[in-house]
Short mmCIF file of C-alpha atoms and ligand atoms in Angstrom, two decimals:
data_model
loop_
_atom_site.label_atom_id
_atom_site.label_comp_id
_atom_site.label_asym_id
_atom_site.label_seq_id
_atom_site.Cartn_x
_atom_site.Cartn_y
_atom_site.Cartn_z
CA UNK V 1 -13.78 -59.23 2.32
CA UNK V 2 -16.72 -61.14 0.86
CA UNK V 3 -20.09 -59.94 1.96
CA UNK V 4 -23.19 -61.96 1.15
CA UNK V 5 -24.97 -60.51 -1.86
CA UNK V 6 -28.37 -59.31 -0.65
CA UNK V 7 -31.40 -61.20 -1.93
CA UNK V 8 -32.86 -58.29 -3.89
CA UNK V 9 -30.20 -56.14 -5.48
CA UNK V 10 -31.44 -52.88 -7.00
CA UNK V 11 -30.88 -52.79 -10.76
CA UNK V 12 -30.18 -49.07 -10.68
CA UNK V 13 -28.49 -47.21 -7.80
CA UNK V 14 -27.93 -43.46 -7.84
CA UNK V 15 -25.64 -41.69 -5.39
CA UNK V 16 -25.28 -38.11 -4.20
CA UNK V 17 -21.63 -38.27 -3.14
CA UNK V 18 -21.73 -35.57 -0.47
CA UNK V 19 -19.40 -34.58 2.35
CA UNK V 20 -15.91 -34.48 0.82
CA UNK V 21 -15.34 -30.97 2.18
CA UNK V 22 -16.55 -31.79 5.70
CA UNK V 23 -14.50 -35.00 5.72
CA UNK V 24 -11.39 -32.91 5.02
CA UNK V 25 -12.31 -30.17 7.49
CA UNK V 26 -12.80 -32.70 10.28
CA UNK V 27 -9.20 -33.80 9.71
CA UNK V 28 -7.72 -30.32 9.30
CA UNK V 29 -7.01 -31.05 5.62
CA UNK V 30 -7.71 -28.91 2.55
CA UNK V 31 -10.99 -29.52 0.68
CA UNK V 32 -8.95 -30.78 -2.28
CA UNK V 33 -7.82 -33.74 -0.17
CA UNK V 34 -11.46 -34.55 0.53
CA UNK V 35 -12.17 -34.63 -3.20
CA UNK V 36 -9.10 -36.79 -3.77
CA UNK V 37 -10.25 -39.31 -1.17
CA UNK V 38 -13.77 -39.09 -2.60
CA UNK V 39 -12.42 -40.01 -6.01
CA UNK V 40 -10.53 -42.99 -4.56
CA UNK V 41 -13.74 -44.08 -2.89
CA UNK V 42 -15.61 -43.92 -6.16
CA UNK V 43 -13.28 -46.61 -7.56
CA UNK V 44 -14.08 -48.85 -4.57
CA UNK V 45 -17.82 -48.32 -4.91
CA UNK V 46 -17.81 -49.01 -8.66
CA UNK V 47 -15.98 -52.27 -7.95
CA UNK V 48 -18.46 -53.17 -5.19
CA UNK V 49 -21.42 -52.45 -7.47
CA UNK V 50 -20.01 -54.79 -10.12
CA UNK V 51 -19.50 -57.43 -7.45
CA UNK V 52 -23.05 -57.10 -6.07
CA UNK V 53 -24.52 -57.31 -9.57
CA UNK V 54 -25.86 -53.75 -9.82
CA UNK V 55 -26.55 -53.01 -13.50
CA UNK V 56 -26.61 -49.22 -13.46
CA UNK V 57 -24.84 -46.73 -11.18
CA UNK V 58 -25.58 -43.02 -11.51
CA UNK V 59 -23.28 -40.62 -9.66
CA UNK V 60 -23.78 -36.91 -9.03
CA UNK V 61 -20.32 -35.48 -9.73
CA UNK V 62 -21.05 -31.83 -10.59
CA UNK V 63 -24.38 -30.06 -10.49
CA UNK V 64 -25.54 -27.08 -12.55
CA UNK V 65 -25.40 -25.19 -9.22
CA UNK V 66 -21.78 -26.16 -8.48
CA UNK V 67 -20.58 -23.38 -10.83
CA UNK V 68 -21.31 -21.07 -7.87
CA UNK V 69 -18.40 -22.54 -5.88
CA UNK V 70 -15.10 -20.62 -5.71
CA UNK V 71 -13.44 -20.67 -9.16
CA UNK V 72 -10.46 -22.65 -7.87
CA UNK V 73 -12.70 -25.43 -6.61
CA UNK V 74 -14.69 -25.48 -9.87
CA UNK V 75 -11.40 -25.85 -11.74
CA UNK V 76 -10.35 -28.64 -9.40
CA UNK V 77 -13.59 -30.59 -9.99
CA UNK V 78 -13.12 -30.23 -13.76
CA UNK V 79 -9.54 -31.46 -13.43
CA UNK V 80 -10.66 -34.42 -11.33
CA UNK V 81 -12.98 -35.63 -14.10
CA UNK V 82 -10.23 -35.17 -16.65
CA UNK V 83 -7.74 -37.10 -14.50
CA UNK V 84 -10.23 -39.86 -13.76
CA UNK V 85 -10.79 -40.36 -17.49
CA UNK V 86 -7.06 -40.30 -18.24
CA UNK V 87 -6.14 -42.65 -15.42
CA UNK V 88 -9.06 -45.00 -15.11
CA UNK V 89 -10.52 -45.40 -18.59
CA UNK V 90 -8.52 -48.48 -19.51
CA UNK V 91 -9.31 -50.32 -16.29
CA UNK V 92 -12.97 -49.34 -16.38
CA UNK V 93 -13.16 -50.62 -19.94
CA UNK V 94 -11.43 -53.90 -19.04
CA UNK V 95 -13.99 -54.38 -16.28
CA UNK V 96 -16.91 -53.98 -18.66
CA UNK V 97 -18.01 -50.55 -17.48
CA UNK V 98 -19.95 -48.46 -19.98
CA UNK V 99 -19.50 -44.76 -19.26
CA UNK V 100 -22.31 -42.37 -20.07
CA UNK V 101 -22.58 -38.68 -19.42
CA UNK V 102 -25.81 -37.06 -18.25
CA UNK V 103 -26.12 -33.28 -18.12
CA UNK V 104 -25.12 -30.29 -20.23
CA UNK V 105 -21.93 -30.63 -22.23
CA UNK V 106 -22.22 -27.20 -23.83
CA UNK V 107 -20.91 -25.14 -20.87
CA UNK V 108 -17.88 -27.38 -20.32
CA UNK V 109 -14.46 -26.51 -21.80
CA UNK V 110 -14.12 -28.00 -25.32
CA UNK V 111 -11.11 -30.18 -24.42
CA UNK V 112 -12.98 -31.79 -21.53
CA UNK V 113 -16.11 -32.18 -23.67
CA UNK V 114 -14.02 -34.14 -26.17
CA UNK V 115 -12.55 -36.29 -23.44
CA UNK V 116 -15.99 -37.11 -22.03
CA UNK V 117 -17.30 -37.98 -25.50
CA UNK V 118 -14.25 -40.14 -26.16
CA UNK V 119 -14.72 -42.06 -22.88
CA UNK V 120 -18.39 -42.69 -23.68
CA UNK V 121 -17.62 -43.80 -27.21
CA UNK V 122 -14.68 -45.99 -26.17
CA UNK V 123 -16.80 -47.95 -23.67
CA UNK V 124 -20.13 -47.99 -25.49
CA UNK V 125 -20.15 -51.75 -26.14
CA UNK V 126 -19.60 -52.71 -22.49
CA UNK V 127 -22.51 -54.17 -20.59
CA UNK V 128 -21.40 -55.23 -17.13
CA UNK V 129 -22.18 -51.91 -15.47
CA UNK V 130 -23.54 -48.69 -16.92
CA UNK V 131 -21.93 -45.76 -15.11
CA UNK V 132 -23.91 -42.56 -15.64
CA UNK V 133 -21.76 -39.61 -14.68
CA UNK V 134 -24.00 -36.65 -13.88
CA UNK V 135 -21.66 -33.77 -14.63
CA UNK V 136 -23.04 -30.27 -15.10
CA UNK V 137 -26.36 -31.94 -14.41
CA UNK V 138 -29.56 -30.44 -13.01
CA UNK V 139 -32.90 -32.23 -12.83
CA UNK V 140 -34.97 -29.16 -13.64
CA UNK V 141 -32.70 -28.29 -16.54
CA UNK V 142 -33.05 -31.85 -17.84
CA UNK V 143 -36.84 -31.45 -17.92
CA UNK V 144 -36.53 -28.04 -19.64
CA UNK V 145 -34.20 -29.53 -22.28
CA UNK V 146 -36.62 -32.44 -22.82
CA UNK V 147 -39.57 -30.08 -23.32
CA UNK V 148 -37.55 -27.92 -25.75
CA UNK V 149 -36.71 -30.98 -27.88
CA UNK V 150 -40.32 -32.14 -27.86
CA UNK V 151 -41.51 -28.72 -29.04
CA UNK V 152 -38.70 -28.41 -31.61
CA UNK V 153 -39.63 -31.80 -33.07
CA UNK V 154 -43.26 -30.69 -33.35
CA UNK V 155 -44.66 -33.65 -31.36
CA UNK V 156 -48.49 -33.32 -31.36
CA UNK V 157 -49.98 -32.52 -27.97
CA UNK V 158 -52.09 -35.74 -27.91
CA UNK V 159 -48.87 -37.78 -28.00
CA UNK V 160 -47.45 -36.12 -24.91
CA UNK V 161 -47.60 -38.41 -21.89
CA UNK V 162 -45.26 -39.64 -19.15
CA UNK V 163 -43.75 -42.38 -21.33
CA UNK V 164 -42.89 -39.89 -24.03
CA UNK V 165 -41.35 -37.39 -21.62
CA UNK V 166 -39.39 -40.19 -20.04
CA UNK V 167 -37.85 -41.08 -23.40
CA UNK V 168 -36.62 -37.49 -23.74
CA UNK V 169 -34.72 -37.56 -20.43
CA UNK V 170 -30.97 -38.28 -20.47
CA UNK V 171 -31.74 -41.72 -19.03
CA UNK V 172 -34.56 -42.38 -21.53
CA UNK V 173 -33.52 -45.94 -22.37
CA UNK V 174 -32.81 -46.97 -18.78
CA UNK V 175 -35.00 -48.08 -15.88
CA UNK V 176 -35.58 -45.52 -13.13
CA UNK V 177 -33.28 -45.66 -10.08
CA UNK V 178 -34.54 -48.15 -7.49
CA UNK V 179 -32.40 -46.71 -4.72
CA UNK V 180 -31.01 -43.20 -4.28
CA UNK V 181 -28.30 -42.87 -1.66
CA UNK V 182 -27.13 -39.59 -0.14
CA UNK V 183 -24.07 -39.48 2.06
CA UNK V 184 -23.28 -36.91 4.79
CA UNK V 185 -26.75 -36.74 6.28
CA UNK V 186 -28.43 -33.95 4.31
CA UNK V 187 -32.14 -34.55 3.78
CA UNK V 188 -32.36 -32.93 0.35
CA UNK V 189 -32.56 -34.10 -3.23
CA UNK V 190 -30.58 -31.12 -4.59
CA UNK V 191 -32.04 -31.21 -8.11
CA UNK V 192 -30.86 -34.80 -8.72
CA UNK V 193 -32.97 -37.12 -10.88
CA UNK V 194 -36.17 -35.36 -9.88
CA UNK V 195 -38.13 -36.95 -12.75
CA UNK V 196 -36.61 -40.43 -12.52
CA UNK V 197 -36.66 -40.60 -8.71
CA UNK V 198 -40.46 -40.42 -8.40
CA UNK V 199 -40.72 -43.98 -7.03
CA UNK V 200 -37.17 -44.53 -5.81
CA UNK V 201 -36.36 -45.63 -2.30
CA UNK V 202 -34.18 -43.07 -0.54
CA UNK V 203 -31.34 -43.90 1.85
CA UNK V 204 -29.46 -41.22 3.77
CA UNK V 205 -26.43 -41.95 5.91
CA UNK V 206 -24.43 -39.51 8.08
CA UNK V 207 -21.20 -41.06 6.72
CA UNK V 208 -19.19 -38.67 4.56
CA UNK V 209 -18.58 -39.82 0.98
CA UNK V 210 -14.84 -40.70 1.36
CA UNK V 211 -15.81 -43.13 4.17
CA UNK V 212 -18.82 -44.65 2.41
CA UNK V 213 -17.16 -48.00 1.73
CA UNK V 214 -18.36 -51.41 0.56
CA UNK V 215 -19.65 -52.27 4.06
CA UNK V 216 -21.74 -49.09 4.06
CA UNK V 217 -23.08 -49.89 0.60
CA UNK V 218 -23.99 -53.35 1.81
CA UNK V 219 -25.86 -51.81 4.74
CA UNK V 220 -27.81 -49.63 2.31
CA UNK V 221 -28.69 -52.69 0.21
CA UNK V 222 -29.87 -54.56 3.31
CA UNK V 223 -32.08 -51.66 4.28
CA UNK V 224 -33.42 -51.58 0.72
CA UNK V 225 -34.29 -55.27 1.12
CA UNK V 226 -36.54 -54.41 4.06
CA UNK V 227 -38.42 -51.72 2.20
CA UNK V 228 -41.76 -52.53 0.65
CA UNK V 229 -42.17 -50.81 -2.68
CA UNK V 230 -45.86 -50.18 -3.24
CA UNK V 231 -45.86 -47.98 -6.36
CA UNK V 232 -49.16 -46.51 -5.13
CA UNK V 233 -50.81 -49.91 -4.55
CA UNK V 234 -52.18 -51.41 -1.29
CA UNK V 235 -50.50 -54.28 0.61
CA UNK V 236 -53.36 -56.59 -0.45
CA UNK V 237 -52.82 -55.82 -4.12
CA UNK V 238 -49.09 -56.46 -3.74
CA UNK V 239 -49.78 -59.93 -2.22
CA UNK V 240 -52.15 -60.70 -5.10
CA UNK V 241 -49.49 -59.59 -7.60
CA UNK V 242 -47.08 -62.14 -6.11
CA UNK V 243 -49.41 -64.99 -7.15
CA UNK V 244 -49.96 -63.74 -10.70
C1 FPP K 301 -19.46 -33.36 -2.48
O1 FPP K 301 -18.60 -32.94 -1.51
C2 FPP K 301 -18.89 -33.87 -3.69
C3 FPP K 301 -18.84 -33.21 -4.91
C4 FPP K 301 -19.17 -31.81 -5.13
C5 FPP K 301 -18.46 -33.93 -6.11
C6 FPP K 301 -17.05 -34.35 -6.12
C7 FPP K 301 -16.97 -35.81 -6.35
C8 FPP K 301 -15.84 -36.48 -6.39
C9 FPP K 301 -14.54 -35.83 -6.16
C10 FPP K 301 -15.86 -37.93 -6.73
C11 FPP K 301 -15.41 -38.25 -8.12
C12 FPP K 301 -15.69 -37.23 -9.13
C13 FPP K 301 -15.75 -37.35 -10.48
C14 FPP K 301 -15.78 -36.11 -11.29
C15 FPP K 301 -15.83 -38.61 -11.24
P1 FPP K 301 -18.78 -31.44 -1.01
O2 FPP K 301 -17.67 -30.64 -1.57
O3 FPP K 301 -20.15 -30.95 -1.35
O4 FPP K 301 -18.65 -31.64 0.53
P2 FPP K 301 -19.23 -30.67 1.66
O5 FPP K 301 -20.72 -30.60 1.48
O6 FPP K 301 -18.83 -31.38 2.91
O7 FPP K 301 -18.53 -29.34 1.50
#
């Protein structure tokens, strides 16, 4: 189905893919089935993003807090990433997707670390869509890691400002997300892109992640088109800016 591309497409969309478990529960299925359907949906949404001309998609796949889930589920989420890389890497590469990882690699099993690094390296020259996979990612931890590197490198205190800190974030060379979507209705940010999301537009839908299809994404983009991004300015200043 071809949907009209909205007038103003966000360059960078970030998604908290929530609700796989509840989607499964509502159907009397095991949580694993929810994650499987959620993974299938991710393929559809990546394709839709390419079609709509989104340049960067950041997905929250595993948070630093997700280690607290039952060990079997943690193992399943690790396996899902492994399987996605094994199964989808070639197609993602052929479609010009550049895979990046954001988060801590050090606590992940060495074999999976290698696989993630391989996927990033293999696709590093692609430029159609940058796919940031937030895996073992936490926003507070990202800031802590940035500060540690700054201190370790002996950066003088006078040089420390927002631009500098920004460069030390995992997404340092990328524009901030314009739109952050959360599925399944929770009104929380859950430690996701807390530095980068300072001026993002937020969109929350009750739809569970496995059902968040291209139509739903289009709805989110339409809503984004109706938002007025002020970046702290007044309406009058924004109208003046238009004529500059
Ligand atoms: C939220 O559902 C989803 C996750 C914890 C991440 C899992 C994401 C996928 C399976 C998509 C593809 C993943 C990768 C690794 C590329 P939930 O379990 O929090 O749902 P609930 O809140 O309803 O229990």
